[in-house]
Amino acid sequence: MKIYLAPMDGVVDSIMREALTNVGGFDYCVTEFLRVTGQVCPEHMFFRYCPELEQEAQTKSKTPVHFQLLGGNPELLAQNAAIAVKLGAPSIDLNFGCPAKTVNKHDGGAFLLQFPDRIFNIIKAVRQAVAQPTPVSAKIRLGYEDKNLVIENSQAVEEAGASWLVVHARTKVEGYKPPAHWEWIARIKEKLSLPVIANGDIWTLDDYLECSRITQCEDVMLGRGAISCPDLALQIKKHKAGEEYLPYTWKEVQPLVKQMFHQCWAFGNARYPVTRTKQWSKFLSRNYPEALELFENIKRHRDPEPIAQIIENSVSKKHIP
Ligand SMILES: Cc1cc2nc3c(=O)[nH]c(=O)nc-3n(C[C@H](O)[C@H](O)[C@H](O)COP(=O)(O)O)c2cc1C
């Protein structure tokens, strides 16, 4: 079985990929989407979205990083995909799931789920521009406003030659509102012969087991669940291997937050460690009450210095079991 770390714009950048793949359990990561509008992107953009291109497109723990593109123009996407591969991307993923208004106005993401023929044309063009055996994959939602075209869209993905399909089990209109409709992934999987990867609302090991029972997919993609529970992929892998495993306590998560904070700070932009640490501690507070305490303590600070001190104090605080 394979576990993918989901692309998450503004959340899963190279620093988060490094932190989570170091914990373990992930087989692949995917970059945030690079939007392709009206031109071939300059090479530095590819390195900005995927600094791992400098290190064989792998995280420090050797997890391959796939490159995600978003757009509506087959030829331009094909040209940009070819550049990503030339720069070392091991795989190209095409985003047909992004619900953001700015994205849809620019013609891409979930907007295209209304047009199966356009999805077909885009994947076909990218497939032709990227030499085998480099994979080309697609990530879709169940539809735009409703689920009427989901099978047609999925078949378009397969017929165009995609290597696998990731399905986030919601429509664009459903946004991120629970529940994810895993039963639809089972319907899609039944109709296709290419590998299908299930995605949406896997927050715990039990969610994984239920999702994989309903969808019949062993392979999954974890997004918010992995940010909220950094060892979720590892918990799943250990369970599948029949090995005893004690999930991370806050004591094990804390150094990850500290390291992420300092790596972001080292980038030179003072806002970056501040916003990312607030964001991650909020996600983590779903599983760790101590993370909520951290969030409450840092939320009013705008500069990294006091946050560094708060993190330091909380790391050195004695933990009473
Ligand atoms: C903040 C945020 C940013 C996201 N950015 C992307 C993106 O860049 N590309 C993409 O394909 N999906 C993106 N997604 C969707 C996730 O990859 C995933 O499909 C979705 O969150 C459902 O999975 P989850 O319940 O495991 O989080 C994003 C989701 C969130 C919450």
Coordinates of C-alpha atoms and ligand atoms in Angstrom, one line a residue:
M1 CA 0.0 0.0 0.0
K2 CA 1.1 3.6 -0.7
I3 CA 0.4 6.7 1.3
Y4 CA 0.6 10.1 -0.3
L5 CA 1.1 13.4 1.5
A6 CA -1.6 15.7 0.0
P7 CA -0.7 18.9 -1.8
M8 CA -1.9 21.8 0.3
D9 CA -1.4 25.3 -0.9
G10 CA 0.0 27.6 1.8
V11 CA 0.4 24.6 4.2
V12 CA 2.5 21.8 2.8
D13 CA 5.6 23.5 1.5
S14 CA 9.0 21.9 1.4
I15 CA 9.6 22.6 5.1
M16 CA 6.4 20.8 6.1
R17 CA 7.1 18.0 3.6
E18 CA 10.5 17.5 5.3
A19 CA 9.0 17.5 8.8
L20 CA 6.3 15.0 7.9
T21 CA 8.3 12.6 5.8
N22 CA 11.0 12.5 8.5
V23 CA 8.4 11.2 10.8
G24 CA 7.8 8.4 8.3
G25 CA 5.0 6.4 6.6
F26 CA 4.7 8.5 3.4
D27 CA 5.7 7.1 0.1
Y28 CA 5.1 10.2 -2.0
C29 CA 4.5 13.9 -1.6
V30 CA 3.0 16.4 -4.1
T31 CA 3.9 20.0 -4.4
E32 CA 1.4 22.9 -4.0
F33 CA -0.1 23.7 -7.4
L34 CA 1.8 25.8 -9.8
R35 CA -0.8 27.8 -11.8
V36 CA -0.1 27.9 -15.5
T37 CA -1.8 31.0 -17.1
G38 CA -0.8 32.3 -20.5
Q39 CA 2.9 31.5 -20.5
V40 CA 5.6 29.0 -19.9
C41 CA 6.8 29.6 -16.3
P42 CA 10.4 30.6 -15.7
E43 CA 12.6 27.9 -14.2
H44 CA 13.0 29.6 -10.9
M45 CA 9.2 29.1 -10.3
F46 CA 9.6 25.4 -10.5
F47 CA 12.4 25.5 -7.9
R48 CA 10.3 27.8 -5.7
Y49 CA 7.4 25.3 -5.6
C50 CA 9.7 22.3 -5.4
P51 CA 13.1 23.2 -3.8
E52 CA 13.6 19.5 -3.6
L53 CA 14.4 19.6 -7.4
E54 CA 17.9 20.5 -6.1
Q55 CA 18.1 17.2 -4.3
E56 CA 16.8 14.7 -6.9
A57 CA 13.2 15.8 -6.2
Q58 CA 13.2 14.0 -2.9
T59 CA 12.8 15.2 0.7
K60 CA 15.7 14.7 3.0
S61 CA 14.3 11.3 4.0
K62 CA 14.2 10.3 0.3
T63 CA 10.5 10.6 -0.3
P64 CA 9.9 11.5 -3.9
V65 CA 8.1 14.8 -4.6
H66 CA 5.6 14.9 -7.5
F67 CA 5.0 18.2 -9.3
Q68 CA 1.5 19.6 -9.5
L69 CA 0.3 21.9 -12.2
L70 CA -3.1 23.7 -12.5
G71 CA -4.5 25.3 -15.6
G72 CA -6.9 24.9 -18.5
N73 CA -4.7 25.2 -21.6
P74 CA -3.5 21.7 -22.7
E75 CA -0.5 23.0 -24.8
L76 CA 0.8 25.3 -22.0
L77 CA 0.3 22.7 -19.4
A78 CA 2.2 20.2 -21.6
Q79 CA 5.1 22.6 -22.1
N80 CA 5.3 23.4 -18.4
A81 CA 5.1 19.7 -17.5
A82 CA 8.0 19.0 -19.9
I83 CA 10.1 21.7 -18.1
A84 CA 9.3 20.2 -14.7
V85 CA 10.4 16.8 -15.8
K86 CA 13.5 18.3 -17.5
L87 CA 14.4 19.8 -14.1
G88 CA 14.0 16.5 -12.4
A89 CA 10.4 16.1 -11.3
P90 CA 9.7 12.3 -11.1
S91 CA 6.0 12.6 -11.8
I92 CA 3.4 15.2 -12.9
D93 CA 0.1 15.6 -11.2
L94 CA -2.8 17.7 -12.7
N95 CA -5.1 19.5 -10.3
F96 CA -8.8 19.3 -11.2
G97 CA -10.0 19.8 -7.6
C98 CA -9.1 23.3 -6.5
P99 CA -12.3 25.2 -5.5
A100 CA -10.7 28.6 -5.1
K101 CA -12.6 31.4 -7.0
T102 CA -9.4 33.0 -8.2
V103 CA -8.3 29.7 -9.6
N104 CA -11.6 29.0 -11.3
K105 CA -11.7 32.5 -12.9
H106 CA -8.4 31.7 -14.3
D107 CA -9.8 28.5 -15.8
G108 CA -8.5 25.5 -13.9
G109 CA -9.0 23.3 -10.9
A110 CA -12.5 22.0 -10.1
F111 CA -14.1 24.3 -12.7
L112 CA -12.9 21.8 -15.4
L113 CA -15.0 19.0 -13.8
Q114 CA -17.9 20.4 -15.8
F115 CA -16.1 19.5 -19.1
P116 CA -14.8 15.9 -19.3
D117 CA -13.5 16.4 -22.8
R118 CA -11.3 19.2 -21.6
I119 CA -9.9 17.0 -18.8
F120 CA -9.2 14.4 -21.5
N121 CA -7.5 16.9 -23.7
I122 CA -5.3 18.3 -20.9
I123 CA -4.1 14.9 -19.7
K124 CA -3.6 13.6 -23.2
A125 CA -1.4 16.6 -24.1
V126 CA 0.6 16.4 -20.9
R127 CA 1.0 12.6 -21.4
Q128 CA 2.3 13.2 -24.9
A129 CA 4.8 15.9 -23.7
V130 CA 6.2 13.8 -20.9
A131 CA 8.2 10.7 -22.0
Q132 CA 7.3 7.4 -20.5
P133 CA 7.9 6.0 -17.9
T134 CA 7.4 9.3 -16.0
P135 CA 3.9 9.1 -14.6
V136 CA 1.2 11.7 -15.2
S137 CA -1.6 11.6 -12.7
A138 CA -4.8 13.5 -12.0
K139 CA -6.5 14.7 -8.8
I140 CA -10.2 15.3 -9.0
R141 CA -13.2 16.0 -6.8
L142 CA -16.6 14.3 -7.3
G143 CA -17.9 17.1 -9.4
Y144 CA -18.4 20.9 -9.6
E145 CA -22.0 21.4 -8.4
D146 CA -23.2 17.8 -8.4
K147 CA -21.8 14.4 -9.0
N148 CA -23.5 13.7 -12.4
L149 CA -20.2 13.8 -14.4
V150 CA -18.0 11.9 -12.0
I151 CA -17.8 8.7 -13.9
E152 CA -17.4 10.5 -17.2
N153 CA -14.6 12.6 -15.7
S154 CA -12.9 9.5 -14.2
Q155 CA -13.1 7.6 -17.5
A156 CA -11.7 10.7 -19.3
V157 CA -8.7 10.6 -16.9
E158 CA -8.1 6.9 -17.7
E159 CA -8.7 7.1 -21.5
A160 CA -6.3 10.0 -21.8
G161 CA -3.5 7.8 -20.4
A162 CA -3.1 8.9 -16.8
S163 CA -1.1 6.6 -14.5
W164 CA -3.4 6.9 -11.5
L165 CA -6.3 9.0 -10.2
V166 CA -6.6 10.6 -6.8
V167 CA -10.2 11.3 -5.7
H168 CA -11.1 13.8 -3.1
A169 CA -14.6 12.6 -2.2
R170 CA -16.5 15.8 -2.4
T171 CA -17.8 18.2 -5.0
K172 CA -16.5 21.7 -5.4
V173 CA -19.7 23.1 -3.8
E174 CA -19.3 20.8 -0.8
G175 CA -15.9 22.5 -0.1
Y176 CA -14.4 20.8 2.9
K177 CA -17.7 20.1 4.7
P178 CA -17.8 16.7 6.3
P179 CA -18.5 14.0 5.5
A180 CA -16.4 12.9 2.6
H181 CA -18.5 10.6 0.3
W182 CA -16.2 7.6 0.2
E183 CA -18.9 5.4 -1.3
W184 CA -18.5 7.4 -4.6
I185 CA -14.8 6.4 -4.7
A186 CA -15.9 2.8 -4.7
R187 CA -18.2 3.5 -7.7
I188 CA -15.4 5.1 -9.6
K189 CA -13.0 2.4 -8.8
E190 CA -15.4 -0.3 -10.0
K191 CA -15.4 1.4 -13.5
L192 CA -11.7 1.9 -13.9
S193 CA -8.7 -0.2 -14.2
L194 CA -6.1 2.4 -13.3
P195 CA -5.0 2.7 -9.6
V196 CA -7.4 4.9 -7.6
I197 CA -6.2 6.7 -4.5
A198 CA -8.8 7.7 -1.9
N199 CA -8.7 11.1 -0.3
G200 CA -10.8 13.1 2.1
D201 CA -11.4 13.2 5.8
I202 CA -8.9 10.5 6.9
W203 CA -8.1 11.9 10.4
T204 CA -7.3 8.7 12.3
L205 CA -6.3 5.1 11.8
D206 CA -9.9 4.1 12.2
D207 CA -10.9 6.5 9.5
Y208 CA -8.3 4.9 7.2
L209 CA -9.7 1.4 7.9
E210 CA -13.2 2.5 7.3
C211 CA -12.3 4.5 4.1
S212 CA -10.4 1.6 2.7
R213 CA -13.2 -0.8 3.6
I214 CA -15.8 1.4 1.8
T215 CA -13.7 2.4 -1.2
Q216 CA -11.7 -0.8 -1.6
C217 CA -8.6 1.4 -2.0
E218 CA -5.5 0.4 -0.1
D219 CA -3.7 3.6 -1.2
V220 CA -4.7 6.9 0.3
M221 CA -3.7 10.5 0.3
L222 CA -3.6 12.3 3.7
G223 CA -4.0 16.1 4.0
R224 CA -5.3 17.8 7.1
G225 CA -5.2 14.6 9.0
A226 CA -1.5 14.4 8.6
I227 CA -1.0 18.0 9.6
S228 CA -3.1 17.5 12.7
C229 CA -1.4 14.1 13.5
P230 CA 2.1 14.0 12.1
D231 CA 2.5 10.3 12.6
L232 CA -0.8 9.3 11.1
A233 CA 0.8 7.7 8.0
L234 CA 3.2 5.8 10.3
Q235 CA 0.3 4.6 12.5
I236 CA -1.4 3.2 9.4
K237 CA 1.8 1.6 8.1
K238 CA 2.5 0.0 11.5
H239 CA -1.0 -1.3 11.8
K240 CA -0.8 -2.8 8.3
A241 CA 2.5 -4.5 9.2
G242 CA 0.9 -5.9 12.4
E243 CA 3.5 -4.1 14.5
E244 CA 3.0 -2.6 17.9
Y245 CA 3.1 1.2 17.8
L246 CA 2.6 4.0 20.3
P247 CA 1.3 7.1 18.6
Y248 CA 3.3 10.3 19.1
T249 CA 2.7 12.3 22.3
W250 CA 3.1 16.1 22.4
K251 CA 6.6 15.5 23.6
E252 CA 7.5 14.1 20.3
V253 CA 5.5 16.6 18.2
Q254 CA 7.0 19.7 20.0
P255 CA 10.5 19.4 18.5
L256 CA 8.9 19.2 15.0
V257 CA 7.1 22.5 15.6
K258 CA 10.3 24.0 16.9
Q259 CA 12.3 22.9 14.0
M260 CA 9.7 24.0 11.4
F261 CA 9.6 27.4 13.1
H262 CA 13.4 27.9 12.9
Q263 CA 13.6 26.6 9.3
C264 CA 10.9 29.1 8.3
W265 CA 12.7 31.9 10.1
A266 CA 16.0 31.0 8.4
F267 CA 14.2 31.9 5.1
G268 CA 14.6 35.6 6.0
N269 CA 10.9 36.7 6.0
A270 CA 9.8 37.3 9.6
R271 CA 6.1 36.8 8.8
Y272 CA 6.7 33.3 7.5
P273 CA 7.6 31.5 10.8
V274 CA 4.9 33.5 12.6
T275 CA 2.0 32.6 10.3
R276 CA 3.1 29.0 9.8
T277 CA 3.5 28.3 13.5
K278 CA 0.1 29.7 14.3
Q279 CA -1.3 27.6 11.5
W280 CA 0.3 24.4 12.4
S281 CA -0.4 24.7 16.2
K282 CA -4.1 25.3 15.3
F283 CA -4.2 22.1 13.2
L284 CA -2.3 20.2 15.9
S285 CA -4.8 21.3 18.6
R286 CA -7.3 18.9 17.1
N287 CA -5.2 16.1 18.7
Y288 CA -3.0 17.8 21.3
P289 CA -4.5 20.1 23.9
E290 CA -1.0 21.4 24.5
A291 CA -1.0 22.7 20.9
L292 CA -4.0 24.8 21.6
E293 CA -2.2 26.2 24.6
L294 CA 0.7 27.1 22.3
F295 CA -1.6 28.7 19.8
E296 CA -3.3 30.8 22.5
N297 CA 0.1 31.9 23.7
I298 CA 1.4 33.0 20.3
K299 CA -1.7 34.1 18.5
R300 CA -1.3 37.8 19.3
H301 CA 2.4 38.0 18.5
R302 CA 3.5 39.4 15.1
D303 CA 7.2 39.0 15.5
P304 CA 9.2 35.8 15.6
E305 CA 11.3 36.6 18.7
P306 CA 8.7 36.3 21.4
I307 CA 7.3 33.2 19.6
A308 CA 10.8 31.6 19.7
Q309 CA 10.9 32.2 23.4
I310 CA 7.4 30.7 24.0
I311 CA 8.4 27.7 22.0
E312 CA 11.6 27.3 23.9
N313 CA 9.9 27.6 27.2
S314 CA 7.3 25.1 26.3
V315 CA 9.9 22.6 25.1
S316 CA 11.9 22.9 28.3
K317 CA 8.8 22.7 30.5
K318 CA 8.7 19.5 32.4
H319 CA 6.1 17.0 31.3
I320 CA 4.2 15.3 34.0
P321 CA 3.0 12.0 32.7
Ligands
LIG1 C1 -5.4 24.7 2.8 C2 -5.6 23.7 1.7 C3 -4.8 23.8 0.6 C4 -5.0 22.9 -0.5 N1 -4.2 23.0 -1.6 C5 -4.3 22.0 -2.6 C6 -3.4 22.1 -3.7 O1 -2.5 22.9 -3.9 N2 -3.6 21.1 -4.7 C7 -4.5 20.1 -4.5 O2 -4.6 19.2 -5.4 N3 -5.3 20.1 -3.4 C8 -5.2 21.0 -2.5 N4 -6.0 20.9 -1.3 C9 -6.9 19.7 -1.2 C10 -6.2 18.6 -0.4 O3 -5.1 18.1 -1.2 C11 -7.1 17.4 -0.1 O4 -7.6 16.9 -1.3 C12 -8.3 17.9 0.8 O5 -7.8 18.7 1.9 C13 -9.0 16.7 1.3 O6 -8.2 15.8 2.0 P1 -8.0 15.8 3.7 O7 -9.4 15.7 4.2 O8 -7.1 14.7 3.9 O9 -7.5 17.2 4.0 C14 -5.9 21.8 -0.3 C15 -6.6 21.7 0.9 C16 -6.5 22.6 1.9 C17 -7.3 22.5 3.1

